[in-house]
Each structure stands twice: as structure tokens, then as C-alpha cells.
PDB file of C-alpha atoms in Angstrom:
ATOM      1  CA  UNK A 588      98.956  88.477  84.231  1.00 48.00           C
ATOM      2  CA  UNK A 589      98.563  92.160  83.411  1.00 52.00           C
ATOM      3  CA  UNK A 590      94.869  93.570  82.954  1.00 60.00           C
ATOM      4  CA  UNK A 591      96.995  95.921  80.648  1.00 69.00           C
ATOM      5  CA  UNK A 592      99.802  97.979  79.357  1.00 80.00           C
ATOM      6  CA  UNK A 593     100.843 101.366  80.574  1.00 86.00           C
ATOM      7  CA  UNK A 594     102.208 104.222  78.756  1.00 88.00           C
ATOM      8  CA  UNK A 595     104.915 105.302  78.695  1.00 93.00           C
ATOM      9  CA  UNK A 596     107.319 103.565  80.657  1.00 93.00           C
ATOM     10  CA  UNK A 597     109.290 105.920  81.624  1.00 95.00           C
ATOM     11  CA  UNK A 598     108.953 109.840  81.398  1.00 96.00           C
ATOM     12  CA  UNK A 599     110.999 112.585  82.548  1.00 97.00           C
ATOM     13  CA  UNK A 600     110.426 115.945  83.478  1.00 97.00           C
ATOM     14  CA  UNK A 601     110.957 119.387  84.604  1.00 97.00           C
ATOM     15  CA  UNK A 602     109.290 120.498  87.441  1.00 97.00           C
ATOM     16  CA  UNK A 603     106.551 122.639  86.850  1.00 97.00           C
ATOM     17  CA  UNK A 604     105.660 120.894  83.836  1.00 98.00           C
ATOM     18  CA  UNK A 605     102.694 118.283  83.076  1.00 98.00           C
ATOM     19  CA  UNK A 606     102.998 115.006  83.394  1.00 97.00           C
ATOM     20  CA  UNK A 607     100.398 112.761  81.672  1.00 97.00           C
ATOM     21  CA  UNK A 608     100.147 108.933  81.990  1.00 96.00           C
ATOM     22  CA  UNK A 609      98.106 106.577  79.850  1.00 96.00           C
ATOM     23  CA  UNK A 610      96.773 103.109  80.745  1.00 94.00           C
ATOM     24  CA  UNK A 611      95.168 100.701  78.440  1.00 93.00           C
ATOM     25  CA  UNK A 612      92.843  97.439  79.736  1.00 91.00           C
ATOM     26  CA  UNK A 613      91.143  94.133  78.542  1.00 87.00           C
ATOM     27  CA  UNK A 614      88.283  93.380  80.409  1.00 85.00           C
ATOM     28  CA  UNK A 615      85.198  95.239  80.721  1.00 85.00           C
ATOM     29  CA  UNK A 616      85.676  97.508  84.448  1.00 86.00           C
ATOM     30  CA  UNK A 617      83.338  99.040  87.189  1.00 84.00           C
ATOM     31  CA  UNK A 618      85.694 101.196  87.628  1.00 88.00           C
ATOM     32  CA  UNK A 619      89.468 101.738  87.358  1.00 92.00           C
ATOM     33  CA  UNK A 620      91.979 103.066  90.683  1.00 93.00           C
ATOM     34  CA  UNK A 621      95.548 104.978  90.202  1.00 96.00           C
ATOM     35  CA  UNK A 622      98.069 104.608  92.952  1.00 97.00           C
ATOM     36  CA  UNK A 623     100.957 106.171  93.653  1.00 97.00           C
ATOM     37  CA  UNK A 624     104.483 103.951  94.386  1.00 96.00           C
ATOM     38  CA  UNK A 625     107.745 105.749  95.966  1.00 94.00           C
ATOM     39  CA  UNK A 626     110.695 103.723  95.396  1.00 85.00           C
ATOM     40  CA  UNK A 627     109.237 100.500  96.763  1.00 74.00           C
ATOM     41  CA  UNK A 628     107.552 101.331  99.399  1.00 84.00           C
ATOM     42  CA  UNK A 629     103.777 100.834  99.747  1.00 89.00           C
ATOM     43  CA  UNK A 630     101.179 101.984  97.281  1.00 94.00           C
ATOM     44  CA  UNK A 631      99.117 104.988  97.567  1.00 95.00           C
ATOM     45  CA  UNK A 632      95.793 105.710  96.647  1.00 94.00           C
ATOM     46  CA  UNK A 633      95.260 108.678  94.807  1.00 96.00           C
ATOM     47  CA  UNK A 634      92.054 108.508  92.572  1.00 95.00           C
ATOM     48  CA  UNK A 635      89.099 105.832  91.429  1.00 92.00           C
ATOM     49  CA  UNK A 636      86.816 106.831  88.666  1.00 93.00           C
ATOM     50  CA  UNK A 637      83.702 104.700  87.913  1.00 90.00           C
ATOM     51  CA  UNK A 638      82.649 103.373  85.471  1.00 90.00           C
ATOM     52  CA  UNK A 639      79.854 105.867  84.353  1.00 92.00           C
ATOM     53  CA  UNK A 640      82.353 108.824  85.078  1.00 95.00           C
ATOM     54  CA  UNK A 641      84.012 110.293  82.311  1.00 97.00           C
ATOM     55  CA  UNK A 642      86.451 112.618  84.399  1.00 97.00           C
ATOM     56  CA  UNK A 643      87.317 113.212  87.442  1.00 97.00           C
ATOM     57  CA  UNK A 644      89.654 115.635  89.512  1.00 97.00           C
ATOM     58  CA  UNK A 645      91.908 115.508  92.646  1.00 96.00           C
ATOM     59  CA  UNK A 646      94.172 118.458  93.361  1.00 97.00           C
ATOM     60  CA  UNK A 647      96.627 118.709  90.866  1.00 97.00           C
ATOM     61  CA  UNK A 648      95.589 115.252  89.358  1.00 98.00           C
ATOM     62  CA  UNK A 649      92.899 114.783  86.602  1.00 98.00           C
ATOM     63  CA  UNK A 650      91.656 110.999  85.491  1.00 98.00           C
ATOM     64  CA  UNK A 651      89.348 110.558  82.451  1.00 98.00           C
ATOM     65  CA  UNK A 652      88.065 107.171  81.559  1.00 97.00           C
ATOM     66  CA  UNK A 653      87.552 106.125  78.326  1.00 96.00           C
ATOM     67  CA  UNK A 654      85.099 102.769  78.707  1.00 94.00           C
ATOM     68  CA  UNK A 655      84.489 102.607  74.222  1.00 94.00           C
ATOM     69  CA  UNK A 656      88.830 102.265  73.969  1.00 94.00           C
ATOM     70  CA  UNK A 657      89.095 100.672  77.547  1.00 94.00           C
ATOM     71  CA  UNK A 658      91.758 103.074  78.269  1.00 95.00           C
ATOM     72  CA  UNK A 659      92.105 105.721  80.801  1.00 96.00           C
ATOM     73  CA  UNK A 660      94.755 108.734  81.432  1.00 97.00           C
ATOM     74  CA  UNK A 661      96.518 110.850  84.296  1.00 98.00           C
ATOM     75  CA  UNK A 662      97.457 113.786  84.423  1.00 98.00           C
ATOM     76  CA  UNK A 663      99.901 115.495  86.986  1.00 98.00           C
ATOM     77  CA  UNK A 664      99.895 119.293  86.381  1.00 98.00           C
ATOM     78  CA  UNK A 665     102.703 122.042  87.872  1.00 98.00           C
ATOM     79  CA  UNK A 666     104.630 118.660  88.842  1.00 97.00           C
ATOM     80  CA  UNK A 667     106.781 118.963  91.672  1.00 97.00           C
ATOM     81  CA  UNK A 668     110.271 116.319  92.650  1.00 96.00           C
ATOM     82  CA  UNK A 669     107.842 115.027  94.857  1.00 95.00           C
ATOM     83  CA  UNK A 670     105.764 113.633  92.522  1.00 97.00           C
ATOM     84  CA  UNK A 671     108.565 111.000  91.345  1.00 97.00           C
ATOM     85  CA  UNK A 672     107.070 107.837  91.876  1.00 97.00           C
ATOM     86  CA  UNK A 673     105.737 104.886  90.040  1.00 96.00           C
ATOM     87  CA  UNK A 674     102.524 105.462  88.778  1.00 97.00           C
ATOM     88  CA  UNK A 675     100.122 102.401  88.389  1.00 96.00           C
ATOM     89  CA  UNK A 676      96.217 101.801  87.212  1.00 95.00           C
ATOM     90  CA  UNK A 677      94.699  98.952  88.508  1.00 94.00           C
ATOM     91  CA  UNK A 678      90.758  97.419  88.000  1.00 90.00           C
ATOM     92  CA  UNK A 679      88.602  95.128  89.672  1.00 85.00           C
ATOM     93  CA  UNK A 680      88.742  91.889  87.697  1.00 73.00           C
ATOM     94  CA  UNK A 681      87.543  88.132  88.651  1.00 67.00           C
ATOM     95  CA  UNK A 682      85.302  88.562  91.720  1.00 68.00           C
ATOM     96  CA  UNK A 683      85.602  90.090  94.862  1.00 73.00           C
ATOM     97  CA  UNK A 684      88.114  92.270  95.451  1.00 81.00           C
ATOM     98  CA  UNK A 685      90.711  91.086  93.074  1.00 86.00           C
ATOM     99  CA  UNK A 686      92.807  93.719  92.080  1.00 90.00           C
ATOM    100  CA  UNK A 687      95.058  93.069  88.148  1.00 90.00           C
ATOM    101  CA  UNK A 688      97.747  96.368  87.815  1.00 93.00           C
ATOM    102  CA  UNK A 689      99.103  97.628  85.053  1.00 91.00           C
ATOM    103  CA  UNK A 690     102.955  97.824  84.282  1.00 91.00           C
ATOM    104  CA  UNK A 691     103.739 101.470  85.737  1.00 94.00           C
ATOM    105  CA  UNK A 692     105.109 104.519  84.837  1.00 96.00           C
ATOM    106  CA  UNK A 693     108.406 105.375  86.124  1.00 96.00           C
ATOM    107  CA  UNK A 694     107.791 109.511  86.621  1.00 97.00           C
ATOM    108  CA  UNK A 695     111.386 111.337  87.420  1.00 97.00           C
ATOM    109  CA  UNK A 696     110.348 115.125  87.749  1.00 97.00           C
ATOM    110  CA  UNK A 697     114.070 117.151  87.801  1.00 96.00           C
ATOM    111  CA  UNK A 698     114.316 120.236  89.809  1.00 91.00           C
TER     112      UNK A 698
ATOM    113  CA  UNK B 445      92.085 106.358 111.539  1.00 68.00           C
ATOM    114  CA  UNK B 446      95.485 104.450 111.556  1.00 83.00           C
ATOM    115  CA  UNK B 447      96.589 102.614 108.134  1.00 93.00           C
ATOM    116  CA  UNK B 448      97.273  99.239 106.902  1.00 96.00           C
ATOM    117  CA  UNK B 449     100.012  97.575 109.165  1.00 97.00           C
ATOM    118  CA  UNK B 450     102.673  95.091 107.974  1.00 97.00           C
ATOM    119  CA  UNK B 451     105.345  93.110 110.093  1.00 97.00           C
ATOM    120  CA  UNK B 452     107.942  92.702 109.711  1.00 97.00           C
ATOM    121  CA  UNK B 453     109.004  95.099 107.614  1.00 96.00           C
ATOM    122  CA  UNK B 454     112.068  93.308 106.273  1.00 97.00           C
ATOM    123  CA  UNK B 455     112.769  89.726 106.275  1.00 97.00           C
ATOM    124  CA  UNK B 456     115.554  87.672 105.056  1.00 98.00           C
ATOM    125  CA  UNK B 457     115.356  83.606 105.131  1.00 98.00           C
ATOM    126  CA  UNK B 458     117.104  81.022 103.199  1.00 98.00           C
ATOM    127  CA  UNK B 459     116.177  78.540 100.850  1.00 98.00           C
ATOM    128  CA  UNK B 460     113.742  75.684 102.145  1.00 98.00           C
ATOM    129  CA  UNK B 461     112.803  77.750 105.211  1.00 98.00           C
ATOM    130  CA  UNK B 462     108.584  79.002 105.706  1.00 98.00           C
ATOM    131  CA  UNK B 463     108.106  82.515 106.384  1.00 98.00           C
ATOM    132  CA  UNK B 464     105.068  84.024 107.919  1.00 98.00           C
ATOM    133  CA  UNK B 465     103.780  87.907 107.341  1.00 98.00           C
ATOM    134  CA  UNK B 466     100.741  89.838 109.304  1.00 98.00           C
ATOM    135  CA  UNK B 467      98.932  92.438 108.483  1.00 98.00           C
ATOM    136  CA  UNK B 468      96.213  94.358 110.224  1.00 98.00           C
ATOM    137  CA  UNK B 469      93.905  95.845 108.058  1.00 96.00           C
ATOM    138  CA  UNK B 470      92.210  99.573 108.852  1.00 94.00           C
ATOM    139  CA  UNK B 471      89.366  99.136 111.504  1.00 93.00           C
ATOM    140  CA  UNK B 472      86.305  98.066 110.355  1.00 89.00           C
ATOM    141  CA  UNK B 473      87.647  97.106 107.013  1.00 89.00           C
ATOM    142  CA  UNK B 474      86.849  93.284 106.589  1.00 89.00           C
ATOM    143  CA  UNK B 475      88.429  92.449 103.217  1.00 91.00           C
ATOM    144  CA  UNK B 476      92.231  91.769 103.007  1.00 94.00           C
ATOM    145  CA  UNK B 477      93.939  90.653 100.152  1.00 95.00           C
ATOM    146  CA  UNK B 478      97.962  90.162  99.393  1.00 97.00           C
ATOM    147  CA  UNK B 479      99.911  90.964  96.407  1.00 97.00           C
ATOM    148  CA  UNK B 480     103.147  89.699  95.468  1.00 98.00           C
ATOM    149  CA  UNK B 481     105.310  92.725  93.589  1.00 96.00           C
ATOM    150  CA  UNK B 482     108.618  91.769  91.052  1.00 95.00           C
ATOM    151  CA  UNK B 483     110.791  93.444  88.976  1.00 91.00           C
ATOM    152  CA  UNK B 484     110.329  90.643  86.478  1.00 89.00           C
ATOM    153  CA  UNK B 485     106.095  90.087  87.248  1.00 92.00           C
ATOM    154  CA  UNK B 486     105.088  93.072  88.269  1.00 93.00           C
ATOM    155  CA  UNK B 487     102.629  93.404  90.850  1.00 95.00           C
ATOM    156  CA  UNK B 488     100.311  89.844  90.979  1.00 95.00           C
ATOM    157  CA  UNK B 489      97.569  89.016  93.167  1.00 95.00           C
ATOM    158  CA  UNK B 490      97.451  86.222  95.379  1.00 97.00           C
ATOM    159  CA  UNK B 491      94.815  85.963  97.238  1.00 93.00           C
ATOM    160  CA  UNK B 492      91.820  87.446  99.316  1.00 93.00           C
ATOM    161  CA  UNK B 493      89.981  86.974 102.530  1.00 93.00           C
ATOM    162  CA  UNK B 494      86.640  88.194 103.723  1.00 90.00           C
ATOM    163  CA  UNK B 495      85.217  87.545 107.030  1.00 89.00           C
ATOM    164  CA  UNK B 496      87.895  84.340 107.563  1.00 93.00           C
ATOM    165  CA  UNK B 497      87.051  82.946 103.830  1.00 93.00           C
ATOM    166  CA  UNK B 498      89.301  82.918 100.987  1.00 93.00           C
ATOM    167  CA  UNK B 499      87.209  84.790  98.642  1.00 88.00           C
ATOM    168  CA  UNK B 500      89.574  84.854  95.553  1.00 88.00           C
ATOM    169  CA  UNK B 501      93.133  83.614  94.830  1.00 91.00           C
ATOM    170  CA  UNK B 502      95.350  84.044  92.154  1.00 93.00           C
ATOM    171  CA  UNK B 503      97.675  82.189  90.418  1.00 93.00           C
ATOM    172  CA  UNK B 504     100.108  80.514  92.606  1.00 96.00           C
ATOM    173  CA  UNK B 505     101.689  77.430  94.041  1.00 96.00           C
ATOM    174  CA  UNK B 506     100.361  76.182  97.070  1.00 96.00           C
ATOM    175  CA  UNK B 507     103.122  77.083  98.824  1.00 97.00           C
ATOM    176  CA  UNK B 508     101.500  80.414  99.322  1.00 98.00           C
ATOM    177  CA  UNK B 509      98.816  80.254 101.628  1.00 97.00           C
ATOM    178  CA  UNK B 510      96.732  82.544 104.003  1.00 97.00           C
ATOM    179  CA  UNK B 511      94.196  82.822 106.561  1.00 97.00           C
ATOM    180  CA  UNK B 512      92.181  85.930 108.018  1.00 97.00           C
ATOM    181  CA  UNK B 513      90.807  85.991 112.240  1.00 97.00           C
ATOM    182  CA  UNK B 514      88.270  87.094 113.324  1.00 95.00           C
ATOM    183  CA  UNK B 515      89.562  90.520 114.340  1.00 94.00           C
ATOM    184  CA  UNK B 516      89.711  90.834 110.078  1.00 94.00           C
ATOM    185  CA  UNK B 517      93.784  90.302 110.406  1.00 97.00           C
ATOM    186  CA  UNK B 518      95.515  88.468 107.964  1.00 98.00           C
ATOM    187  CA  UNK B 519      99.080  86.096 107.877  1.00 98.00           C
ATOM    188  CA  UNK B 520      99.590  84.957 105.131  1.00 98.00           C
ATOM    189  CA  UNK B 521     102.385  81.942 105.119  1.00 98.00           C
ATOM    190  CA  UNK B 522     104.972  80.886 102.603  1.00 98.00           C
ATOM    191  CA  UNK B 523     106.608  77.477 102.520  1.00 96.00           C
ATOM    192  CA  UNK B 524     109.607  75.742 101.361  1.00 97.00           C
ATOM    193  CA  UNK B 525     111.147  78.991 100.566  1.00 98.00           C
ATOM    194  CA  UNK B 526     112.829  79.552  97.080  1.00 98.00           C
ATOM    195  CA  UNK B 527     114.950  82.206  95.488  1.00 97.00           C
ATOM    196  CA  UNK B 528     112.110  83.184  93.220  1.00 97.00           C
ATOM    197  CA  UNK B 529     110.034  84.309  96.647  1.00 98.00           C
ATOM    198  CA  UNK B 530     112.067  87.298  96.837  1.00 98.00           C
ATOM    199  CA  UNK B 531     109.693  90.240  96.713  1.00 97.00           C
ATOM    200  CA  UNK B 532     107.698  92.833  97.665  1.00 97.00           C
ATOM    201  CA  UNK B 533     104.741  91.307  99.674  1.00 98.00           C
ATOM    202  CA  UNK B 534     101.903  94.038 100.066  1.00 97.00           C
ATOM    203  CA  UNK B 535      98.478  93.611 101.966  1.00 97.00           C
ATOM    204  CA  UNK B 536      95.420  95.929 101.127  1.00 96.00           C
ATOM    205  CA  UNK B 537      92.169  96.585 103.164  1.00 93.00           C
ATOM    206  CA  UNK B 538      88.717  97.645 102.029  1.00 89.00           C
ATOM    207  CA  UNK B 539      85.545  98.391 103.271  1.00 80.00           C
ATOM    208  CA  UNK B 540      83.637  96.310 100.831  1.00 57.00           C
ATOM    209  CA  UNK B 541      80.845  94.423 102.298  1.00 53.00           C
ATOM    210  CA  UNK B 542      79.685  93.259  99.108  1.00 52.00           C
ATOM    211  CA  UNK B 543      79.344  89.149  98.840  1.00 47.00           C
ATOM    212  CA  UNK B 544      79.288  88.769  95.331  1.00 42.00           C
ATOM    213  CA  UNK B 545      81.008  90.387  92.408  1.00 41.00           C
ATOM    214  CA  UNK B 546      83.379  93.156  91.393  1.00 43.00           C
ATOM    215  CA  UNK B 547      84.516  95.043  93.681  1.00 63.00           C
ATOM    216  CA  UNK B 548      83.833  98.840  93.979  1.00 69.00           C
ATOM    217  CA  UNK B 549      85.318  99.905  97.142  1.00 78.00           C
ATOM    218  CA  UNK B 550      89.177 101.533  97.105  1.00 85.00           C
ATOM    219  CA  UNK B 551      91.633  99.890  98.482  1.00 89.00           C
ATOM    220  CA  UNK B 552      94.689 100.822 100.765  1.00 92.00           C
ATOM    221  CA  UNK B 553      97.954  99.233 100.975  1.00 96.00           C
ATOM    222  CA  UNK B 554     100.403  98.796 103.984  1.00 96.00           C
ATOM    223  CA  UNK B 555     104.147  99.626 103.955  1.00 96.00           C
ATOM    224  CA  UNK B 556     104.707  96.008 102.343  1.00 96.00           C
ATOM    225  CA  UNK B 557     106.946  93.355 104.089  1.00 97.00           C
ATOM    226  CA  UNK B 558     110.380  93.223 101.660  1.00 97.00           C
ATOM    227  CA  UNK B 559     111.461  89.259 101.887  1.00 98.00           C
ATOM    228  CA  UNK B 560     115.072  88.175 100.580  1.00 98.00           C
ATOM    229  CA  UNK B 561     115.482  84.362 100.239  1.00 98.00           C
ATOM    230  CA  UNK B 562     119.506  83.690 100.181  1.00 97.00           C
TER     231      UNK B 562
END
């Protein structure tokens, strides 16, 4: 099963523009991971934001973690084709290291 | 350091056949765990080891099983092969030497071995 629903599906853009992601969960988290899919190949880690953390940055990425709506956002600024990818969240649930993903967001950034 | 390694890379097996997959996780990094990724389910978890003892598993037949060495490697094994098998099969590594409890360690994925079943 899911831990939850990702938003939107799909999104399109132009590059140079922002691209923001949102993720919703169930369970209560310690914390909550974003990776980074190319056309399926492996997945890449690209930010994990605790619990207690309300924000965080990386680069051109910025994660905020909302813990009160279990929910939690990214945002890709001055996206580049490069950036096209599959974008999932994904939180510890049920022990150890047990990772439950979200659905994904198909990002197409056009030249 | 080098990554998370997968063999092979690509597989294709028929129907009723067992198919094995490694993985070597990033040195020092005793916790392994595999995920199974559809178009239909997503990406599921199946299962993880930590120093050579399944420490979680997911939902799945028993057809699906796993072990870890000593070295921290994994294989994880899949028997009586059907068309529903085809996939994505990924392995992650972490650094967590917790015992107990969520985990709070990132984790970081291989290439992923892609499996056909004709």
C-alpha cells in the first residue's frame, strides 16, 4: 500500500520556471525523504527533512514539512530538462527501515 | 565511496523458472532492503535485512525470499516465476545501526535489476 497520495500527477513545464510538488501521508513520520527517478532507472536521493524541521534547502530544491496536515512539498526553482524525472516522497513506516512511497510526480520540463 | 551495486542489470526468465538478484550495499552500510517497483503497484517494499536477519518484510508471497552475508550483501531469490514478477527490483543501503524502531538514516538505491518473465 501507499503511505500516501502525491500531487499532481503529472506537471509540465518550461524551463526556467518553478516546479512545485506536493505529497500527502497517513501515519505519524520521523521524518519524510524525496528521491529523484529518471526514466526507470534507480532512485536518487535528494533531500530528508525531520520531523521537527519545518524547511529545509538543497540547491535549487526547497522541502517544507507540514507534521499538523501530514503533508509536505517540493519545490524545484529555475528548472532545467534535466530535472525531468519522477519525483517521489517516501517515510519510514512499520519498523526498521521500511520504506512506504508515494505515487510520483511525472515532471517534463520543455526546453 | 562507490554506490549501491545490482547484478544483473537485466534479466529475462520464463514462467515457472527462480531467479536470483545481488546487491552489494555501500561499505559499512549494514541494512539492505528490496523494493519491488510496477506500473500498476507502484513502488512496494519487500523486505529488509540487518546484520543477516530479516528485520521487516512486506507484503508478499513466499515466493519472494532473501538472505543478507556477512559481508552485509544481499540476494534476494524469486521462485516459480510468474508474469506478474515483471518489474523493477531495487535494493537500498543505510547506515542505520539502530535495533529497534523507525528508521532515521537515508537511504540509497542501486541501478535496480529490470526482470521480464515471458
Amino acid at each position: 500500500s501507499q503511505q500516501g497520495e502525491e500531487d499532481p500527477q503529472a506537471l509540465s513545464i518550461q524551463e526556467g520556471e518553478n516546479a512545485t510538488m506536493n505529497c500527502s501521508y497517513k501515519t505519524s513520520i520521523n521524518n519524510l525523504q524525496w528521491y529523484r527517478q529518471n526514466s526507470g532507472r534507480g532512485l536518487v536521493h535528494l533531500i530528508l527533512i525531520r520531523s521537527n524541521e519545518r524547511e529545509k534547502h538543497s540547491g535549487r530544491l526547497r522541502v517544507t514539512l507540514d507534521t499538523s496536515k501530514k503533508s509536505s512539498s517540493l519545490l524545484i526553482t529555475a528548472s532545467r530538462a534535466a530535472d525531468t524525472a519522477s519525483y517521489f516522497c517516501a517515510s519510514y513506516t512499520g519498523g526498521g527501515n521500511k520504506l512506504t512511497f508515494g505515487t510520483g510526480t511525472q515532471l517534463k520540463v520543455e526546453l | 565511496k562507490a554506490g549501491v551495486t545490482q547484478t544483473p542489470r537485466y534479466l529475462i526468465k520464463t514462467r515457472g523458472q527462480q531467479v536470483t538478484l545481488s546487491c552489494s550495499p555501500i561499505s559499512g552500510h549494514r541494512s539492505v532492503s528490496w523494493y519491488q517497483q510496477t506500473p500498476g503497484q507502484g513502488l512496494q517494499f519487500l523486505f529488509e535485512y540487518f546484520s543477516e536477519t530479516q528485520r521487516n518484510k512486506g507484503n508478499f508471497p513466499g515466493r519472494f525470499s532473501g538472505r543478507q552475508f556477512s559481508n552485509s550483501r544481499s540476494e534476494m531469490n524469486v521462485s516459480t516465476l510468474e508474469l506478474g514478477d515483471s518489474a523493477l527490483y531495487l535494493c537500498a543501503s543505510s547506515g542505520s545501526g539502530r535495533a529497534l524502531g523507525a528508521g532515521t538514516d537515508t537511504q540509497y538505491f542501486g541501478p535496480g535489476t529490470r526482470l521480464t518473465v515471458l
